[in-house]
Amino acid sequence: MVQVVDLYKVQYLTGRFETVDAQSIASMVLKRYHKNMVMDKDSDSIRNEDVRIEFNRDIQNLASLFCKTWEAHYPDQPIELCWNSTIKEDPNTAFWAVVHSKGEMTNLHSHESAENYENGAHVSAAFWVQCQEGSGDFVFQYKPNPYDIQQHIIKPHVGGFALFNSTIPHFVTKNLTDSLRIVISMNFKLKSS
């Protein structure tokens, strides 16, 4: 008798949120983008491309949809935003926007923190607010074994999303269009029982 045993597997969820007002989110993000309200003013920092956004009704709705979608597929793993509004921590470490103009991209990175994995990001999300063909693909990079690096490409579309384990390295290819590409990113943690 042969038995197949998975030591581990990594999955991600993708789909489309029809009820999210992408135009309203784009308007809010662009106002802040044009005021240079970024996470880090140092142009060499990866957080320099991250735009601070409001936790308005649209973003609250989006966070709620991400939680419900994740929990529908993983009911034993409820999640919540990686942000505790009762203490003075930066809320934009849990939700932010990324705006890319022509030629811009995001380097390979992941969202977990070795120093704070217990209480930090376990599930991350991307929601495409404004994009068009050629504005950059979302790419997961993974290693089925130590000697083999593979990539999995997601073609973004307005209203589309990806929900994934925060430890999965990913990057975004160059925006080859003259239009701004806008994405909302979020980090979630597993709820304490």
PDB file of C-alpha atoms in Angstrom:
ATOM      1  CA  MET A   1       0.000   0.000   0.000  1.00  0.00           C
ATOM      2  CA  VAL A   2       1.337   3.435  -0.970  1.00  0.00           C
ATOM      3  CA  GLN A   3       0.340   6.499   0.997  1.00  0.00           C
ATOM      4  CA  VAL A   4       0.829  10.071  -0.208  1.00  0.00           C
ATOM      5  CA  VAL A   5       1.541  12.519   2.605  1.00  0.00           C
ATOM      6  CA  ASP A   6       1.748  16.301   2.210  1.00  0.00           C
ATOM      7  CA  LEU A   7       4.415  17.766   4.468  1.00  0.00           C
ATOM      8  CA  TYR A   8       3.180  21.225   3.639  1.00  0.00           C
ATOM      9  CA  LYS A   9       1.257  23.091   0.987  1.00  0.00           C
ATOM     10  CA  VAL A  10       0.816  26.744   0.238  1.00  0.00           C
ATOM     11  CA  GLN A  11      -2.400  28.067  -1.213  1.00  0.00           C
ATOM     12  CA  TYR A  12      -3.704  31.492  -2.059  1.00  0.00           C
ATOM     13  CA  LEU A  13      -7.177  32.822  -2.735  1.00  0.00           C
ATOM     14  CA  THR A  14      -8.043  35.053  -5.647  1.00  0.00           C
ATOM     15  CA  GLY A  15     -11.257  36.529  -6.937  1.00  0.00           C
ATOM     16  CA  ARG A  16     -13.146  39.768  -7.389  1.00  0.00           C
ATOM     17  CA  PHE A  17     -15.056  42.012  -4.978  1.00  0.00           C
ATOM     18  CA  GLU A  18     -17.948  43.487  -6.981  1.00  0.00           C
ATOM     19  CA  THR A  19     -19.258  45.634  -4.105  1.00  0.00           C
ATOM     20  CA  VAL A  20     -16.045  47.584  -3.409  1.00  0.00           C
ATOM     21  CA  ASP A  21     -16.037  51.134  -4.775  1.00  0.00           C
ATOM     22  CA  ALA A  22     -12.625  51.169  -6.475  1.00  0.00           C
ATOM     23  CA  GLN A  23     -13.143  54.700  -7.827  1.00  0.00           C
ATOM     24  CA  SER A  24     -13.781  56.105  -4.350  1.00  0.00           C
ATOM     25  CA  ILE A  25     -10.661  54.358  -3.023  1.00  0.00           C
ATOM     26  CA  ALA A  26      -8.589  55.611  -5.986  1.00  0.00           C
ATOM     27  CA  SER A  27      -9.706  59.193  -5.302  1.00  0.00           C
ATOM     28  CA  MET A  28      -8.662  58.988  -1.635  1.00  0.00           C
ATOM     29  CA  VAL A  29      -5.326  57.334  -2.471  1.00  0.00           C
ATOM     30  CA  LEU A  30      -4.434  59.828  -5.217  1.00  0.00           C
ATOM     31  CA  LYS A  31      -5.064  62.837  -2.940  1.00  0.00           C
ATOM     32  CA  ARG A  32      -2.582  61.394  -0.454  1.00  0.00           C
ATOM     33  CA  TYR A  33      -0.144  60.289  -3.169  1.00  0.00           C
ATOM     34  CA  HIS A  34       0.000  63.815  -4.618  1.00  0.00           C
ATOM     35  CA  LYS A  35       0.672  65.181  -1.111  1.00  0.00           C
ATOM     36  CA  ASN A  36       3.603  62.700  -0.832  1.00  0.00           C
ATOM     37  CA  MET A  37       2.074  61.022   2.238  1.00  0.00           C
ATOM     38  CA  VAL A  38       4.356  57.985   2.088  1.00  0.00           C
ATOM     39  CA  MET A  39       5.423  55.539   4.794  1.00  0.00           C
ATOM     40  CA  ASP A  40       9.118  56.457   4.523  1.00  0.00           C
ATOM     41  CA  LYS A  41      10.540  59.634   2.975  1.00  0.00           C
ATOM     42  CA  ASP A  42      13.863  57.850   2.252  1.00  0.00           C
ATOM     43  CA  SER A  43      13.745  57.151  -1.504  1.00  0.00           C
ATOM     44  CA  ASP A  44      15.952  54.054  -1.015  1.00  0.00           C
ATOM     45  CA  SER A  45      13.418  52.434   1.336  1.00  0.00           C
ATOM     46  CA  ILE A  46      10.890  49.889   0.040  1.00  0.00           C
ATOM     47  CA  ARG A  47       8.293  51.727   2.173  1.00  0.00           C
ATOM     48  CA  ASN A  48       8.844  54.887   0.081  1.00  0.00           C
ATOM     49  CA  GLU A  49       6.331  53.587  -2.472  1.00  0.00           C
ATOM     50  CA  ASP A  50       3.719  52.902   0.241  1.00  0.00           C
ATOM     51  CA  VAL A  51       1.083  55.620   0.565  1.00  0.00           C
ATOM     52  CA  ARG A  52      -0.600  56.293   3.906  1.00  0.00           C
ATOM     53  CA  ILE A  53      -4.356  55.866   3.593  1.00  0.00           C
ATOM     54  CA  GLU A  54      -7.387  56.527   5.763  1.00  0.00           C
ATOM     55  CA  PHE A  55      -9.267  53.746   7.520  1.00  0.00           C
ATOM     56  CA  ASN A  56     -12.476  55.065   5.970  1.00  0.00           C
ATOM     57  CA  ARG A  57     -15.675  53.141   5.244  1.00  0.00           C
ATOM     58  CA  ASP A  58     -14.326  51.763   1.935  1.00  0.00           C
ATOM     59  CA  ILE A  59     -11.157  50.407   3.557  1.00  0.00           C
ATOM     60  CA  GLN A  60     -13.090  49.018   6.540  1.00  0.00           C
ATOM     61  CA  ASN A  61     -15.424  47.247   4.100  1.00  0.00           C
ATOM     62  CA  LEU A  62     -12.466  45.847   2.165  1.00  0.00           C
ATOM     63  CA  ALA A  63     -10.814  44.540   5.357  1.00  0.00           C
ATOM     64  CA  SER A  64     -14.090  42.905   6.385  1.00  0.00           C
ATOM     65  CA  LEU A  65     -14.482  41.240   2.979  1.00  0.00           C
ATOM     66  CA  PHE A  66     -10.937  39.873   3.190  1.00  0.00           C
ATOM     67  CA  CYS A  67     -11.616  38.400   6.647  1.00  0.00           C
ATOM     68  CA  LYS A  68     -14.921  36.825   5.551  1.00  0.00           C
ATOM     69  CA  THR A  69     -13.388  35.414   2.373  1.00  0.00           C
ATOM     70  CA  TRP A  70     -10.434  33.883   4.221  1.00  0.00           C
ATOM     71  CA  GLU A  71     -12.620  32.438   6.965  1.00  0.00           C
ATOM     72  CA  ALA A  72     -15.049  30.936   4.426  1.00  0.00           C
ATOM     73  CA  HIS A  73     -12.156  28.816   3.131  1.00  0.00           C
ATOM     74  CA  TYR A  74     -10.247  28.368   6.403  1.00  0.00           C
ATOM     75  CA  PRO A  75     -12.904  28.442   9.158  1.00  0.00           C
ATOM     76  CA  ASP A  76     -10.431  27.212  11.784  1.00  0.00           C
ATOM     77  CA  GLN A  77      -8.107  30.179  11.064  1.00  0.00           C
ATOM     78  CA  PRO A  78     -10.039  33.422  11.746  1.00  0.00           C
ATOM     79  CA  ILE A  79      -8.053  36.582  10.998  1.00  0.00           C
ATOM     80  CA  GLU A  80      -8.059  40.255  11.951  1.00  0.00           C
ATOM     81  CA  LEU A  81      -6.063  43.281  10.806  1.00  0.00           C
ATOM     82  CA  CYS A  82      -2.533  43.494  12.229  1.00  0.00           C
ATOM     83  CA  TRP A  83      -3.391  46.712  13.959  1.00  0.00           C
ATOM     84  CA  ASN A  84      -4.451  47.389  17.506  1.00  0.00           C
ATOM     85  CA  SER A  85      -6.252  50.724  17.602  1.00  0.00           C
ATOM     86  CA  THR A  86      -6.168  50.725  21.409  1.00  0.00           C
ATOM     87  CA  ILE A  87      -2.397  51.212  21.505  1.00  0.00           C
ATOM     88  CA  LYS A  88      -0.391  53.900  19.733  1.00  0.00           C
ATOM     89  CA  GLU A  89       0.940  51.920  16.800  1.00  0.00           C
ATOM     90  CA  ASP A  90       1.060  52.999  13.178  1.00  0.00           C
ATOM     91  CA  PRO A  91      -2.171  51.806  11.524  1.00  0.00           C
ATOM     92  CA  ASN A  92      -0.588  51.972   8.081  1.00  0.00           C
ATOM     93  CA  THR A  93       1.552  48.964   8.912  1.00  0.00           C
ATOM     94  CA  ALA A  94      -1.716  47.006   8.512  1.00  0.00           C
ATOM     95  CA  PHE A  95      -3.183  48.766   5.461  1.00  0.00           C
ATOM     96  CA  TRP A  96      -1.638  51.030   2.833  1.00  0.00           C
ATOM     97  CA  ALA A  97      -1.669  51.797  -0.879  1.00  0.00           C
ATOM     98  CA  VAL A  98       1.030  51.310  -3.487  1.00  0.00           C
ATOM     99  CA  VAL A  99       1.071  53.638  -6.483  1.00  0.00           C
ATOM    100  CA  HIS A 100       3.348  52.907  -9.441  1.00  0.00           C
ATOM    101  CA  SER A 101       3.914  55.262 -12.333  1.00  0.00           C
ATOM    102  CA  LYS A 102       5.534  54.187 -15.611  1.00  0.00           C
ATOM    103  CA  GLY A 103       8.708  52.157 -15.062  1.00  0.00           C
ATOM    104  CA  GLU A 104       8.108  51.533 -11.349  1.00  0.00           C
ATOM    105  CA  MET A 105       7.915  48.095  -9.740  1.00  0.00           C
ATOM    106  CA  THR A 106       8.139  46.410  -6.349  1.00  0.00           C
ATOM    107  CA  ASN A 107      11.147  44.261  -5.468  1.00  0.00           C
ATOM    108  CA  LEU A 108      10.924  40.724  -4.091  1.00  0.00           C
ATOM    109  CA  HIS A 109       9.750  40.777  -0.465  1.00  0.00           C
ATOM    110  CA  SER A 110       7.428  39.109   2.024  1.00  0.00           C
ATOM    111  CA  HIS A 111       5.283  40.539   4.816  1.00  0.00           C
ATOM    112  CA  GLU A 112       6.114  38.456   7.870  1.00  0.00           C
ATOM    113  CA  SER A 113       8.448  39.666  10.565  1.00  0.00           C
ATOM    114  CA  ALA A 114      10.967  37.280  12.120  1.00  0.00           C
ATOM    115  CA  GLU A 115      11.017  39.470  15.226  1.00  0.00           C
ATOM    116  CA  ASN A 116       7.242  39.445  15.589  1.00  0.00           C
ATOM    117  CA  TYR A 117       5.888  36.395  13.758  1.00  0.00           C
ATOM    118  CA  GLU A 118       3.766  35.350  16.730  1.00  0.00           C
ATOM    119  CA  ASN A 119       1.739  38.592  16.683  1.00  0.00           C
ATOM    120  CA  GLY A 120       2.589  39.940  13.252  1.00  0.00           C
ATOM    121  CA  ALA A 121       1.350  39.290   9.726  1.00  0.00           C
ATOM    122  CA  HIS A 122       0.204  35.764   8.891  1.00  0.00           C
ATOM    123  CA  VAL A 123      -2.077  36.558   5.943  1.00  0.00           C
ATOM    124  CA  SER A 124      -1.534  39.360   3.432  1.00  0.00           C
ATOM    125  CA  ALA A 125      -3.782  40.769   0.740  1.00  0.00           C
ATOM    126  CA  ALA A 126      -3.627  42.813  -2.444  1.00  0.00           C
ATOM    127  CA  PHE A 127      -6.650  44.551  -3.971  1.00  0.00           C
ATOM    128  CA  TRP A 128      -6.269  46.087  -7.431  1.00  0.00           C
ATOM    129  CA  VAL A 129      -7.899  49.529  -7.475  1.00  0.00           C
ATOM    130  CA  GLN A 130      -6.569  50.880 -10.768  1.00  0.00           C
ATOM    131  CA  CYS A 131      -4.633  48.885 -13.336  1.00  0.00           C
ATOM    132  CA  GLN A 132      -4.668  47.952 -16.963  1.00  0.00           C
ATOM    133  CA  GLU A 133      -2.904  45.445 -19.134  1.00  0.00           C
ATOM    134  CA  GLY A 134       0.802  46.171 -19.022  1.00  0.00           C
ATOM    135  CA  SER A 135       0.726  47.975 -15.676  1.00  0.00           C
ATOM    136  CA  GLY A 136       2.584  45.149 -13.918  1.00  0.00           C
ATOM    137  CA  ASP A 137       1.948  41.543 -12.921  1.00  0.00           C
ATOM    138  CA  PHE A 138       1.824  40.219  -9.354  1.00  0.00           C
ATOM    139  CA  VAL A 139       4.329  37.358  -9.067  1.00  0.00           C
ATOM    140  CA  PHE A 140       4.779  34.772  -6.318  1.00  0.00           C
ATOM    141  CA  GLN A 141       8.254  33.258  -6.091  1.00  0.00           C
ATOM    142  CA  TYR A 142       8.658  29.936  -4.317  1.00  0.00           C
ATOM    143  CA  LYS A 143      11.104  27.075  -3.934  1.00  0.00           C
ATOM    144  CA  PRO A 144       9.697  23.553  -4.288  1.00  0.00           C
ATOM    145  CA  ASN A 145      13.172  22.473  -3.152  1.00  0.00           C
ATOM    146  CA  PRO A 146      16.399  24.336  -2.258  1.00  0.00           C
ATOM    147  CA  TYR A 147      17.678  24.177  -5.851  1.00  0.00           C
ATOM    148  CA  ASP A 148      14.601  25.102  -7.827  1.00  0.00           C
ATOM    149  CA  ILE A 149      13.013  28.579  -7.887  1.00  0.00           C
ATOM    150  CA  GLN A 150       9.566  28.810  -9.474  1.00  0.00           C
ATOM    151  CA  GLN A 151       7.251  31.723 -10.188  1.00  0.00           C
ATOM    152  CA  HIS A 152       3.478  31.979 -10.370  1.00  0.00           C
ATOM    153  CA  ILE A 153       1.990  35.028 -12.123  1.00  0.00           C
ATOM    154  CA  ILE A 154      -1.329  36.707 -11.376  1.00  0.00           C
ATOM    155  CA  LYS A 155      -2.637  39.121 -14.006  1.00  0.00           C
ATOM    156  CA  PRO A 156      -4.275  41.966 -12.044  1.00  0.00           C
ATOM    157  CA  HIS A 157      -7.681  43.405 -12.890  1.00  0.00           C
ATOM    158  CA  VAL A 158      -9.698  46.186 -11.270  1.00  0.00           C
ATOM    159  CA  GLY A 159     -11.672  44.806  -8.317  1.00  0.00           C
ATOM    160  CA  GLY A 160      -9.542  41.672  -8.215  1.00  0.00           C
ATOM    161  CA  PHE A 161      -7.689  40.459  -5.160  1.00  0.00           C
ATOM    162  CA  ALA A 162      -5.202  37.930  -3.833  1.00  0.00           C
ATOM    163  CA  LEU A 163      -5.121  36.645  -0.231  1.00  0.00           C
ATOM    164  CA  PHE A 164      -2.021  34.677   0.720  1.00  0.00           C
ATOM    165  CA  ASN A 165       0.300  33.474   3.453  1.00  0.00           C
ATOM    166  CA  SER A 166       2.485  36.430   4.493  1.00  0.00           C
ATOM    167  CA  THR A 167       5.675  34.361   4.224  1.00  0.00           C
ATOM    168  CA  ILE A 168       5.373  33.869   0.447  1.00  0.00           C
ATOM    169  CA  PRO A 169       7.928  36.046  -1.363  1.00  0.00           C
ATOM    170  CA  HIS A 170       6.361  38.133  -4.120  1.00  0.00           C
ATOM    171  CA  PHE A 171       7.083  41.086  -6.384  1.00  0.00           C
ATOM    172  CA  VAL A 172       5.392  43.284  -8.980  1.00  0.00           C
ATOM    173  CA  THR A 173       6.787  43.723 -12.474  1.00  0.00           C
ATOM    174  CA  LYS A 174       7.317  47.138 -14.081  1.00  0.00           C
ATOM    175  CA  ASN A 175       4.399  49.329 -14.997  1.00  0.00           C
ATOM    176  CA  LEU A 176       4.810  49.698 -18.764  1.00  0.00           C
ATOM    177  CA  THR A 177       1.833  52.030 -19.214  1.00  0.00           C
ATOM    178  CA  ASP A 178       1.425  55.791 -18.881  1.00  0.00           C
ATOM    179  CA  SER A 179      -1.327  55.277 -16.262  1.00  0.00           C
ATOM    180  CA  LEU A 180      -0.856  54.990 -12.511  1.00  0.00           C
ATOM    181  CA  ARG A 181      -1.278  51.521 -11.050  1.00  0.00           C
ATOM    182  CA  ILE A 182      -2.980  51.565  -7.607  1.00  0.00           C
ATOM    183  CA  VAL A 183      -3.130  48.654  -5.185  1.00  0.00           C
ATOM    184  CA  ILE A 184      -4.339  48.397  -1.592  1.00  0.00           C
ATOM    185  CA  SER A 185      -2.250  46.069   0.568  1.00  0.00           C
ATOM    186  CA  MET A 186      -3.266  44.687   3.947  1.00  0.00           C
ATOM    187  CA  ASN A 187      -1.755  42.493   6.637  1.00  0.00           C
ATOM    188  CA  PHE A 188      -3.802  40.243   8.900  1.00  0.00           C
ATOM    189  CA  LYS A 189      -2.915  38.096  11.899  1.00  0.00           C
ATOM    190  CA  LEU A 190      -4.552  34.952  13.194  1.00  0.00           C
ATOM    191  CA  LYS A 191      -7.029  35.761  15.949  1.00  0.00           C
ATOM    192  CA  SER A 192      -6.065  34.640  19.427  1.00  0.00           C
ATOM    193  CA  SER A 193      -8.360  32.004  20.842  1.00  0.00           C
TER     194      SER A 193
END
